[in-house]
PDB file of C-alpha atoms in Angstrom:
ATOM      1  CA  UNK A   1       0.331   0.210   0.276  1.00 98.00           C
ATOM      2  CA  UNK A   2       1.759   3.277  -0.960  1.00 97.00           C
ATOM      3  CA  UNK A   3       0.957   6.660   0.823  1.00 96.00           C
ATOM      4  CA  UNK A   4      -0.215   9.598  -1.092  1.00 95.00           C
ATOM      5  CA  UNK A   5      -0.595  12.460   1.512  1.00 92.00           C
ATOM      6  CA  UNK A   6      -2.504  15.111   0.074  1.00 93.00           C
ATOM      7  CA  UNK A   7      -1.714  17.422   2.736  1.00 85.00           C
ATOM      8  CA  UNK A   8       0.776  20.419   3.839  1.00 78.00           C
ATOM      9  CA  UNK A   9       1.665  18.782   7.431  1.00 59.00           C
ATOM     10  CA  UNK A  10       2.205  14.905   7.023  1.00 53.00           C
ATOM     11  CA  UNK A  11       4.850  13.951   9.125  1.00 52.00           C
ATOM     12  CA  UNK A  12       6.885  12.314   6.491  1.00 58.00           C
ATOM     13  CA  UNK A  13       6.512  14.117   3.156  1.00 57.00           C
ATOM     14  CA  UNK A  14       3.568  17.147   4.189  1.00 53.00           C
ATOM     15  CA  UNK A  15       3.367  19.651   1.180  1.00 63.00           C
ATOM     16  CA  UNK A  16       5.484  17.529  -1.907  1.00 72.00           C
ATOM     17  CA  UNK A  17       1.937  16.018  -3.016  1.00 74.00           C
ATOM     18  CA  UNK A  18      -0.174  18.727  -1.721  1.00 74.00           C
ATOM     19  CA  UNK A  19      -1.508  19.461  -4.905  1.00 88.00           C
ATOM     20  CA  UNK A  20      -4.043  17.627  -7.153  1.00 93.00           C
ATOM     21  CA  UNK A  21      -1.775  17.459 -10.013  1.00 93.00           C
ATOM     22  CA  UNK A  22       1.374  16.052  -7.767  1.00 92.00           C
ATOM     23  CA  UNK A  23      -0.523  13.653  -6.313  1.00 94.00           C
ATOM     24  CA  UNK A  24      -1.708  11.707  -9.268  1.00 96.00           C
ATOM     25  CA  UNK A  25       1.897  12.194 -10.510  1.00 96.00           C
ATOM     26  CA  UNK A  26       3.087  10.740  -7.331  1.00 96.00           C
ATOM     27  CA  UNK A  27       0.262   8.100  -6.902  1.00 97.00           C
ATOM     28  CA  UNK A  28       1.457   7.074 -10.752  1.00 98.00           C
ATOM     29  CA  UNK A  29       5.053   6.653  -9.626  1.00 97.00           C
ATOM     30  CA  UNK A  30       4.313   4.563  -6.822  1.00 97.00           C
ATOM     31  CA  UNK A  31       1.871   2.565  -9.258  1.00 98.00           C
ATOM     32  CA  UNK A  32       5.055   1.633 -11.770  1.00 98.00           C
ATOM     33  CA  UNK A  33       6.999   0.873  -8.763  1.00 98.00           C
ATOM     34  CA  UNK A  34       5.167  -1.696  -7.493  1.00 97.00           C
ATOM     35  CA  UNK A  35       2.337  -0.650  -5.431  1.00 98.00           C
ATOM     36  CA  UNK A  36      -0.868  -3.147  -4.930  1.00 98.00           C
ATOM     37  CA  UNK A  37      -2.667  -0.226  -3.543  1.00 98.00           C
ATOM     38  CA  UNK A  38      -3.041   3.686  -3.177  1.00 98.00           C
ATOM     39  CA  UNK A  39      -3.784   5.194   0.051  1.00 97.00           C
ATOM     40  CA  UNK A  40      -5.233   8.900  -0.596  1.00 97.00           C
ATOM     41  CA  UNK A  41      -5.603  10.853   2.505  1.00 94.00           C
ATOM     42  CA  UNK A  42      -6.074  14.559   3.084  1.00 93.00           C
ATOM     43  CA  UNK A  43      -5.662  14.480   6.497  1.00 92.00           C
ATOM     44  CA  UNK A  44      -2.474  14.860   8.563  1.00 83.00           C
ATOM     45  CA  UNK A  45      -2.678  12.657  11.379  1.00 78.00           C
ATOM     46  CA  UNK A  46       0.871  12.913  12.794  1.00 73.00           C
ATOM     47  CA  UNK A  47       1.215  13.686  16.480  1.00 73.00           C
ATOM     48  CA  UNK A  48      -0.239  17.094  17.826  1.00 71.00           C
ATOM     49  CA  UNK A  49      -1.888  17.647  14.213  1.00 74.00           C
ATOM     50  CA  UNK A  50      -5.158  19.521  14.097  1.00 79.00           C
ATOM     51  CA  UNK A  51      -7.980  18.543  11.798  1.00 86.00           C
ATOM     52  CA  UNK A  52      -9.127  20.420   8.278  1.00 89.00           C
ATOM     53  CA  UNK A  53     -12.081  21.706   7.599  1.00 93.00           C
ATOM     54  CA  UNK A  54     -14.565  18.930   5.928  1.00 96.00           C
ATOM     55  CA  UNK A  55     -14.546  20.673   2.605  1.00 96.00           C
ATOM     56  CA  UNK A  56     -11.225  21.173   2.604  1.00 94.00           C
ATOM     57  CA  UNK A  57     -10.549  17.516   2.906  1.00 95.00           C
ATOM     58  CA  UNK A  58     -12.911  16.703   0.094  1.00 97.00           C
ATOM     59  CA  UNK A  59     -11.135  19.176  -2.155  1.00 96.00           C
ATOM     60  CA  UNK A  60      -7.730  17.009  -1.590  1.00 95.00           C
ATOM     61  CA  UNK A  61      -8.709  13.652  -1.869  1.00 96.00           C
ATOM     62  CA  UNK A  62     -11.965  13.239  -4.348  1.00 97.00           C
ATOM     63  CA  UNK A  63      -9.648  14.755  -7.607  1.00 97.00           C
ATOM     64  CA  UNK A  64      -6.766  12.676  -6.762  1.00 97.00           C
ATOM     65  CA  UNK A  65      -8.985   9.253  -6.438  1.00 98.00           C
ATOM     66  CA  UNK A  66     -10.911  10.026  -9.556  1.00 98.00           C
ATOM     67  CA  UNK A  67      -7.912  10.519 -11.564  1.00 98.00           C
ATOM     68  CA  UNK A  68      -5.826   7.572 -10.391  1.00 98.00           C
ATOM     69  CA  UNK A  69      -9.425   5.393 -10.373  1.00 98.00           C
ATOM     70  CA  UNK A  70      -9.559   6.419 -13.834  1.00 98.00           C
ATOM     71  CA  UNK A  71      -6.273   4.928 -14.919  1.00 96.00           C
ATOM     72  CA  UNK A  72      -7.064   1.153 -13.546  1.00 97.00           C
ATOM     73  CA  UNK A  73      -5.455   2.115  -9.774  1.00 98.00           C
ATOM     74  CA  UNK A  74      -7.075   0.124  -6.411  1.00 98.00           C
ATOM     75  CA  UNK A  75      -7.594   3.132  -4.625  1.00 98.00           C
ATOM     76  CA  UNK A  76      -8.244   3.218  -0.497  1.00 98.00           C
ATOM     77  CA  UNK A  77      -9.124   6.594   0.935  1.00 98.00           C
ATOM     78  CA  UNK A  78      -7.338   7.453   4.317  1.00 97.00           C
ATOM     79  CA  UNK A  79     -10.003   9.587   6.310  1.00 97.00           C
ATOM     80  CA  UNK A  80     -12.144   9.318   9.684  1.00 97.00           C
ATOM     81  CA  UNK A  81     -15.582  11.061   8.045  1.00 98.00           C
ATOM     82  CA  UNK A  82     -18.482   9.291   6.226  1.00 98.00           C
ATOM     83  CA  UNK A  83     -18.676  12.410   3.894  1.00 98.00           C
ATOM     84  CA  UNK A  84     -15.242  11.926   2.504  1.00 98.00           C
ATOM     85  CA  UNK A  85     -15.357   7.633   2.454  1.00 98.00           C
ATOM     86  CA  UNK A  86     -18.877   8.616   0.670  1.00 98.00           C
ATOM     87  CA  UNK A  87     -17.413  10.832  -1.920  1.00 98.00           C
ATOM     88  CA  UNK A  88     -14.634   9.065  -2.558  1.00 98.00           C
ATOM     89  CA  UNK A  89     -16.224   5.656  -2.878  1.00 98.00           C
ATOM     90  CA  UNK A  90     -18.440   7.183  -5.084  1.00 98.00           C
ATOM     91  CA  UNK A  91     -15.226   8.926  -6.782  1.00 98.00           C
ATOM     92  CA  UNK A  92     -13.977   4.959  -7.131  1.00 98.00           C
ATOM     93  CA  UNK A  93     -12.025   4.072  -3.847  1.00 98.00           C
ATOM     94  CA  UNK A  94     -12.253   0.087  -2.930  1.00 98.00           C
ATOM     95  CA  UNK A  95     -11.515   0.418   0.296  1.00 98.00           C
ATOM     96  CA  UNK A  96     -12.036   2.871   3.282  1.00 98.00           C
ATOM     97  CA  UNK A  97      -9.038   3.180   5.831  1.00 98.00           C
ATOM     98  CA  UNK A  98     -10.316   4.877   8.730  1.00 98.00           C
ATOM     99  CA  UNK A  99      -7.204   5.210  11.367  1.00 96.00           C
ATOM    100  CA  UNK A 100      -9.989   5.789  14.125  1.00 97.00           C
ATOM    101  CA  UNK A 101     -11.756   2.164  13.219  1.00 97.00           C
ATOM    102  CA  UNK A 102     -15.244   4.128  13.435  1.00 97.00           C
ATOM    103  CA  UNK A 103     -14.912   5.739  16.442  1.00 97.00           C
ATOM    104  CA  UNK A 104     -14.423   9.470  15.030  1.00 96.00           C
ATOM    105  CA  UNK A 105     -17.639   9.257  13.304  1.00 97.00           C
ATOM    106  CA  UNK A 106     -19.408   6.254  13.610  1.00 97.00           C
ATOM    107  CA  UNK A 107     -21.648   7.246  10.800  1.00 98.00           C
ATOM    108  CA  UNK A 108     -18.529   5.723   8.589  1.00 98.00           C
ATOM    109  CA  UNK A 109     -19.766   2.115   9.077  1.00 98.00           C
ATOM    110  CA  UNK A 110     -22.740   2.434   7.171  1.00 98.00           C
ATOM    111  CA  UNK A 111     -20.845   4.005   4.628  1.00 98.00           C
ATOM    112  CA  UNK A 112     -18.671   1.187   4.098  1.00 98.00           C
ATOM    113  CA  UNK A 113     -21.262  -1.806   4.525  1.00 98.00           C
ATOM    114  CA  UNK A 114     -23.786   0.522   2.109  1.00 98.00           C
ATOM    115  CA  UNK A 115     -21.175  -0.008  -0.573  1.00 98.00           C
ATOM    116  CA  UNK A 116     -19.840  -3.170   0.189  1.00 98.00           C
ATOM    117  CA  UNK A 117     -16.048  -2.058   0.238  1.00 98.00           C
ATOM    118  CA  UNK A 118     -13.053  -2.940   2.466  1.00 98.00           C
ATOM    119  CA  UNK A 119     -12.892  -1.327   5.694  1.00 98.00           C
ATOM    120  CA  UNK A 120      -8.978  -0.752   7.692  1.00 98.00           C
ATOM    121  CA  UNK A 121     -10.348  -0.707  11.126  1.00 98.00           C
ATOM    122  CA  UNK A 122      -6.781   0.627  13.098  1.00 98.00           C
ATOM    123  CA  UNK A 123      -6.670   0.855  16.906  1.00 98.00           C
ATOM    124  CA  UNK A 124      -7.012   4.081  17.914  1.00 95.00           C
ATOM    125  CA  UNK A 125      -8.219   6.035  21.437  1.00 94.00           C
ATOM    126  CA  UNK A 126      -8.016   9.742  20.562  1.00 87.00           C
ATOM    127  CA  UNK A 127      -7.388  12.569  17.697  1.00 86.00           C
ATOM    128  CA  UNK A 128      -3.613  13.197  17.066  1.00 78.00           C
ATOM    129  CA  UNK A 129      -3.608  16.596  19.777  1.00 80.00           C
ATOM    130  CA  UNK A 130      -4.768  14.485  22.449  1.00 85.00           C
ATOM    131  CA  UNK A 131      -3.535  10.633  21.842  1.00 86.00           C
ATOM    132  CA  UNK A 132      -0.153  11.068  23.920  1.00 87.00           C
ATOM    133  CA  UNK A 133      -2.286  11.524  26.641  1.00 84.00           C
ATOM    134  CA  UNK A 134      -3.954   7.527  26.111  1.00 88.00           C
ATOM    135  CA  UNK A 135      -0.757   5.786  25.951  1.00 90.00           C
ATOM    136  CA  UNK A 136      -1.193   3.815  28.902  1.00 94.00           C
ATOM    137  CA  UNK A 137      -1.615  -0.051  28.527  1.00 96.00           C
ATOM    138  CA  UNK A 138      -1.313  -1.000  33.054  1.00 94.00           C
ATOM    139  CA  UNK A 139      -3.917  -3.788  32.330  1.00 92.00           C
ATOM    140  CA  UNK A 140      -3.155  -7.403  32.137  1.00 95.00           C
ATOM    141  CA  UNK A 141      -1.035  -8.317  29.177  1.00 96.00           C
ATOM    142  CA  UNK A 142      -0.226  -4.830  28.629  1.00 97.00           C
ATOM    143  CA  UNK A 143      -0.561  -3.017  25.288  1.00 98.00           C
ATOM    144  CA  UNK A 144      -1.031  -6.260  23.382  1.00 98.00           C
ATOM    145  CA  UNK A 145      -4.118  -7.345  24.972  1.00 98.00           C
ATOM    146  CA  UNK A 146      -5.395  -3.969  25.026  1.00 98.00           C
ATOM    147  CA  UNK A 147      -4.878  -3.634  21.079  1.00 98.00           C
ATOM    148  CA  UNK A 148      -6.245  -7.189  20.869  1.00 98.00           C
ATOM    149  CA  UNK A 149      -9.073  -6.433  22.760  1.00 98.00           C
ATOM    150  CA  UNK A 150     -10.266  -3.307  21.395  1.00 98.00           C
ATOM    151  CA  UNK A 151      -9.759  -4.141  17.911  1.00 98.00           C
ATOM    152  CA  UNK A 152     -12.113  -6.679  18.784  1.00 98.00           C
ATOM    153  CA  UNK A 153     -14.851  -4.533  19.876  1.00 98.00           C
ATOM    154  CA  UNK A 154     -14.324  -2.630  16.837  1.00 98.00           C
ATOM    155  CA  UNK A 155     -15.084  -5.729  14.393  1.00 98.00           C
ATOM    156  CA  UNK A 156     -18.485  -6.266  16.548  1.00 98.00           C
ATOM    157  CA  UNK A 157     -19.163  -2.765  15.777  1.00 98.00           C
ATOM    158  CA  UNK A 158     -18.137  -3.289  12.213  1.00 98.00           C
ATOM    159  CA  UNK A 159     -20.448  -6.828  12.128  1.00 98.00           C
ATOM    160  CA  UNK A 160     -23.498  -4.794  13.634  1.00 98.00           C
ATOM    161  CA  UNK A 161     -23.070  -2.048  10.996  1.00 98.00           C
ATOM    162  CA  UNK A 162     -23.504  -4.499   8.105  1.00 98.00           C
ATOM    163  CA  UNK A 163     -20.008  -4.512   7.047  1.00 98.00           C
ATOM    164  CA  UNK A 164     -19.483  -8.513   6.013  1.00 98.00           C
ATOM    165  CA  UNK A 165     -16.592 -10.052   7.666  1.00 97.00           C
ATOM    166  CA  UNK A 166     -14.621 -10.814   4.377  1.00 98.00           C
ATOM    167  CA  UNK A 167     -14.510  -6.814   4.231  1.00 98.00           C
ATOM    168  CA  UNK A 168     -13.019  -6.427   7.233  1.00 98.00           C
ATOM    169  CA  UNK A 169      -9.176  -5.489   7.821  1.00 98.00           C
ATOM    170  CA  UNK A 170      -7.510  -4.830  10.964  1.00 98.00           C
ATOM    171  CA  UNK A 171      -4.334  -2.433  11.875  1.00 98.00           C
ATOM    172  CA  UNK A 172      -2.373  -2.715  15.101  1.00 98.00           C
ATOM    173  CA  UNK A 173      -1.944   1.602  14.900  1.00 97.00           C
ATOM    174  CA  UNK A 174       1.816   1.670  15.556  1.00 97.00           C
ATOM    175  CA  UNK A 175       2.246   5.512  16.579  1.00 93.00           C
ATOM    176  CA  UNK A 176      -1.454   6.213  17.910  1.00 94.00           C
ATOM    177  CA  UNK A 177      -1.459   6.811  21.560  1.00 93.00           C
ATOM    178  CA  UNK A 178       1.781   4.296  21.693  1.00 96.00           C
ATOM    179  CA  UNK A 179       5.057   4.860  22.913  1.00 96.00           C
ATOM    180  CA  UNK A 180       8.023   3.312  20.807  1.00 96.00           C
ATOM    181  CA  UNK A 181       8.297   0.321  23.834  1.00 97.00           C
ATOM    182  CA  UNK A 182       4.480  -0.236  23.194  1.00 97.00           C
ATOM    183  CA  UNK A 183       5.240  -0.128  19.175  1.00 97.00           C
ATOM    184  CA  UNK A 184       8.151  -3.165  19.659  1.00 98.00           C
ATOM    185  CA  UNK A 185       5.682  -5.300  21.794  1.00 97.00           C
ATOM    186  CA  UNK A 186       3.300  -4.649  19.883  1.00 97.00           C
ATOM    187  CA  UNK A 187       4.848  -6.093  16.594  1.00 98.00           C
ATOM    188  CA  UNK A 188       6.236  -9.220  18.600  1.00 97.00           C
ATOM    189  CA  UNK A 189       3.077  -9.901  19.710  1.00 98.00           C
ATOM    190  CA  UNK A 190       1.031  -9.081  16.243  1.00 98.00           C
ATOM    191  CA  UNK A 191       0.315 -12.786  16.344  1.00 97.00           C
ATOM    192  CA  UNK A 192      -2.750 -12.229  19.223  1.00 98.00           C
ATOM    193  CA  UNK A 193      -4.346  -9.685  16.423  1.00 98.00           C
ATOM    194  CA  UNK A 194      -4.177 -12.462  13.783  1.00 98.00           C
ATOM    195  CA  UNK A 195      -5.604 -14.594  15.998  1.00 98.00           C
ATOM    196  CA  UNK A 196      -8.734 -12.328  15.941  1.00 98.00           C
ATOM    197  CA  UNK A 197      -9.072 -14.230  12.649  1.00 98.00           C
ATOM    198  CA  UNK A 198      -9.001 -10.731  10.089  1.00 98.00           C
ATOM    199  CA  UNK A 199      -6.312  -9.526   7.403  1.00 98.00           C
ATOM    200  CA  UNK A 200      -3.564  -7.347   8.896  1.00 98.00           C
ATOM    201  CA  UNK A 201      -1.688  -4.193   7.658  1.00 98.00           C
ATOM    202  CA  UNK A 202       0.662  -2.716   9.418  1.00 98.00           C
ATOM    203  CA  UNK A 203       1.988   1.046   8.994  1.00 96.00           C
ATOM    204  CA  UNK A 204       5.640   1.560  10.183  1.00 95.00           C
ATOM    205  CA  UNK A 205       6.826   3.527   7.499  1.00 93.00           C
ATOM    206  CA  UNK A 206       9.318   6.187   8.631  1.00 91.00           C
ATOM    207  CA  UNK A 207       7.764   6.460  12.323  1.00 93.00           C
ATOM    208  CA  UNK A 208       9.199   8.070  15.420  1.00 93.00           C
ATOM    209  CA  UNK A 209       9.887   4.660  16.854  1.00 95.00           C
ATOM    210  CA  UNK A 210      12.229   3.694  13.972  1.00 96.00           C
ATOM    211  CA  UNK A 211      14.340   7.233  14.344  1.00 95.00           C
ATOM    212  CA  UNK A 212      14.553   6.584  18.086  1.00 96.00           C
ATOM    213  CA  UNK A 213      16.003   3.131  17.625  1.00 96.00           C
ATOM    214  CA  UNK A 214      18.339   4.253  15.206  1.00 96.00           C
ATOM    215  CA  UNK A 215      19.233   7.346  17.542  1.00 96.00           C
ATOM    216  CA  UNK A 216      22.484   8.846  17.493  1.00 95.00           C
ATOM    217  CA  UNK A 217      24.096  11.489  19.131  1.00 95.00           C
ATOM    218  CA  UNK A 218      22.527  14.364  17.434  1.00 93.00           C
ATOM    219  CA  UNK A 219      19.318  12.677  18.325  1.00 95.00           C
ATOM    220  CA  UNK A 220      16.919  10.511  16.253  1.00 94.00           C
ATOM    221  CA  UNK A 221      17.448   9.327  12.743  1.00 95.00           C
ATOM    222  CA  UNK A 222      15.598  12.022  10.825  1.00 92.00           C
ATOM    223  CA  UNK A 223      12.691  10.740   8.817  1.00 90.00           C
ATOM    224  CA  UNK A 224      14.253  10.402   5.264  1.00 89.00           C
ATOM    225  CA  UNK A 225      16.774   8.239   6.363  1.00 93.00           C
ATOM    226  CA  UNK A 226      14.926   5.411   7.994  1.00 94.00           C
ATOM    227  CA  UNK A 227      14.391   3.431   4.982  1.00 94.00           C
ATOM    228  CA  UNK A 228      16.552   0.682   5.561  1.00 95.00           C
ATOM    229  CA  UNK A 229      14.826  -0.249   9.582  1.00 96.00           C
ATOM    230  CA  UNK A 230      11.313   0.060   7.786  1.00 95.00           C
ATOM    231  CA  UNK A 231      12.746  -2.481   5.035  1.00 96.00           C
ATOM    232  CA  UNK A 232      13.583  -5.062   7.610  1.00 96.00           C
ATOM    233  CA  UNK A 233      10.533  -5.087   9.233  1.00 96.00           C
ATOM    234  CA  UNK A 234       8.557  -5.498   6.187  1.00 96.00           C
ATOM    235  CA  UNK A 235      10.643  -8.432   5.340  1.00 96.00           C
ATOM    236  CA  UNK A 236       9.860  -9.741   9.055  1.00 96.00           C
ATOM    237  CA  UNK A 237       6.105  -8.896   8.322  1.00 97.00           C
ATOM    238  CA  UNK A 238       6.237 -10.775   5.169  1.00 95.00           C
ATOM    239  CA  UNK A 239       7.468 -13.541   6.758  1.00 95.00           C
ATOM    240  CA  UNK A 240       4.523 -13.774   9.389  1.00 95.00           C
ATOM    241  CA  UNK A 241       1.605 -13.290   6.591  1.00 95.00           C
ATOM    242  CA  UNK A 242       0.164 -10.062   7.046  1.00 97.00           C
ATOM    243  CA  UNK A 243      -2.172  -8.865   4.495  1.00 97.00           C
ATOM    244  CA  UNK A 244      -0.366  -5.496   3.616  1.00 97.00           C
ATOM    245  CA  UNK A 245       2.304  -3.356   4.631  1.00 98.00           C
ATOM    246  CA  UNK A 246       1.654   0.504   4.478  1.00 97.00           C
ATOM    247  CA  UNK A 247       4.857   2.316   3.182  1.00 96.00           C
ATOM    248  CA  UNK A 248       6.155   5.520   1.625  1.00 94.00           C
ATOM    249  CA  UNK A 249       9.119   3.529  -0.652  1.00 95.00           C
ATOM    250  CA  UNK A 250       7.326   1.275  -2.743  1.00 97.00           C
ATOM    251  CA  UNK A 251      10.620   0.364  -4.635  1.00 97.00           C
ATOM    252  CA  UNK A 252      12.487  -0.499  -1.916  1.00 96.00           C
ATOM    253  CA  UNK A 253       9.894  -2.717  -0.080  1.00 96.00           C
ATOM    254  CA  UNK A 254       9.325  -4.506  -3.435  1.00 97.00           C
ATOM    255  CA  UNK A 255      12.413  -4.879  -4.311  1.00 97.00           C
ATOM    256  CA  UNK A 256      12.990  -6.592  -0.937  1.00 96.00           C
ATOM    257  CA  UNK A 257      10.102  -8.316  -1.339  1.00 96.00           C
ATOM    258  CA  UNK A 258      11.429  -9.900  -4.244  1.00 95.00           C
ATOM    259  CA  UNK A 259      14.562 -10.644  -3.372  1.00 96.00           C
ATOM    260  CA  UNK A 260      12.398 -12.987  -0.483  1.00 95.00           C
ATOM    261  CA  UNK A 261      10.562 -14.490  -2.896  1.00 95.00           C
ATOM    262  CA  UNK A 262      13.089 -15.957  -5.200  1.00 95.00           C
ATOM    263  CA  UNK A 263      14.835 -17.192  -1.989  1.00 95.00           C
ATOM    264  CA  UNK A 264      12.009 -18.618  -1.126  1.00 94.00           C
ATOM    265  CA  UNK A 265      12.087 -20.577  -4.643  1.00 90.00           C
ATOM    266  CA  UNK A 266       8.816 -18.162  -6.163  1.00 75.00           C
ATOM    267  CA  UNK A 267      10.616 -17.260  -9.760  1.00 56.00           C
ATOM    268  CA  UNK A 268       8.469 -14.112  -9.405  1.00 51.00           C
TER     269      UNK A 268
END
């Protein structure tokens, strides 16, 4: 899943693809590099981010989705708003990727159910400007048990809303209301999420816990210099059977996966 941030303030590449033409061109490049899905978002969810107006988010994503779907791309819309999801699906998006799992705007579940599209439910506790205050996992089993149980509750809500069980994908929400140690514990214990019985999407690309791991004398490794670490993680996740990885540098991840496949005897 290649990331297309149509935003001025995303933590990794905010502003680089902020116009429709730039975002469409970037989407084309990601497809050429081997992306299976383009995840198009108009709201930054970096820590501390404030939300754009609805009209602004719609204006950012709908034209990009329309253009890329017309060129044959499989598109996911990264949104927490029912109105944006509905407009995106009308424009041709076949996946709704909601980082709130339907908690920010419960009406989004009905949109996905009515449209029959795939719904990615991420583990989430609060909006970006508040999520640092919710990074506490002191119950039995720690963060792994909490994420598993809270995602299970989202599955129940999705099914109750009419989303088909074969249209549900789960995401452990690395970096969202989680400190670095929580992210690593979740990755080690990812089988607990997989045991819920649904495909799993993981988004670790360029996130701060990788920068902290690779920190040097001058502080965390800069965002643009974390790709090798993400590739290592992608290869591990591939071996554990995740449904997908959400990445910024599609070519590097695709190259690494091709090497892995060849070593395992897959000529492709």
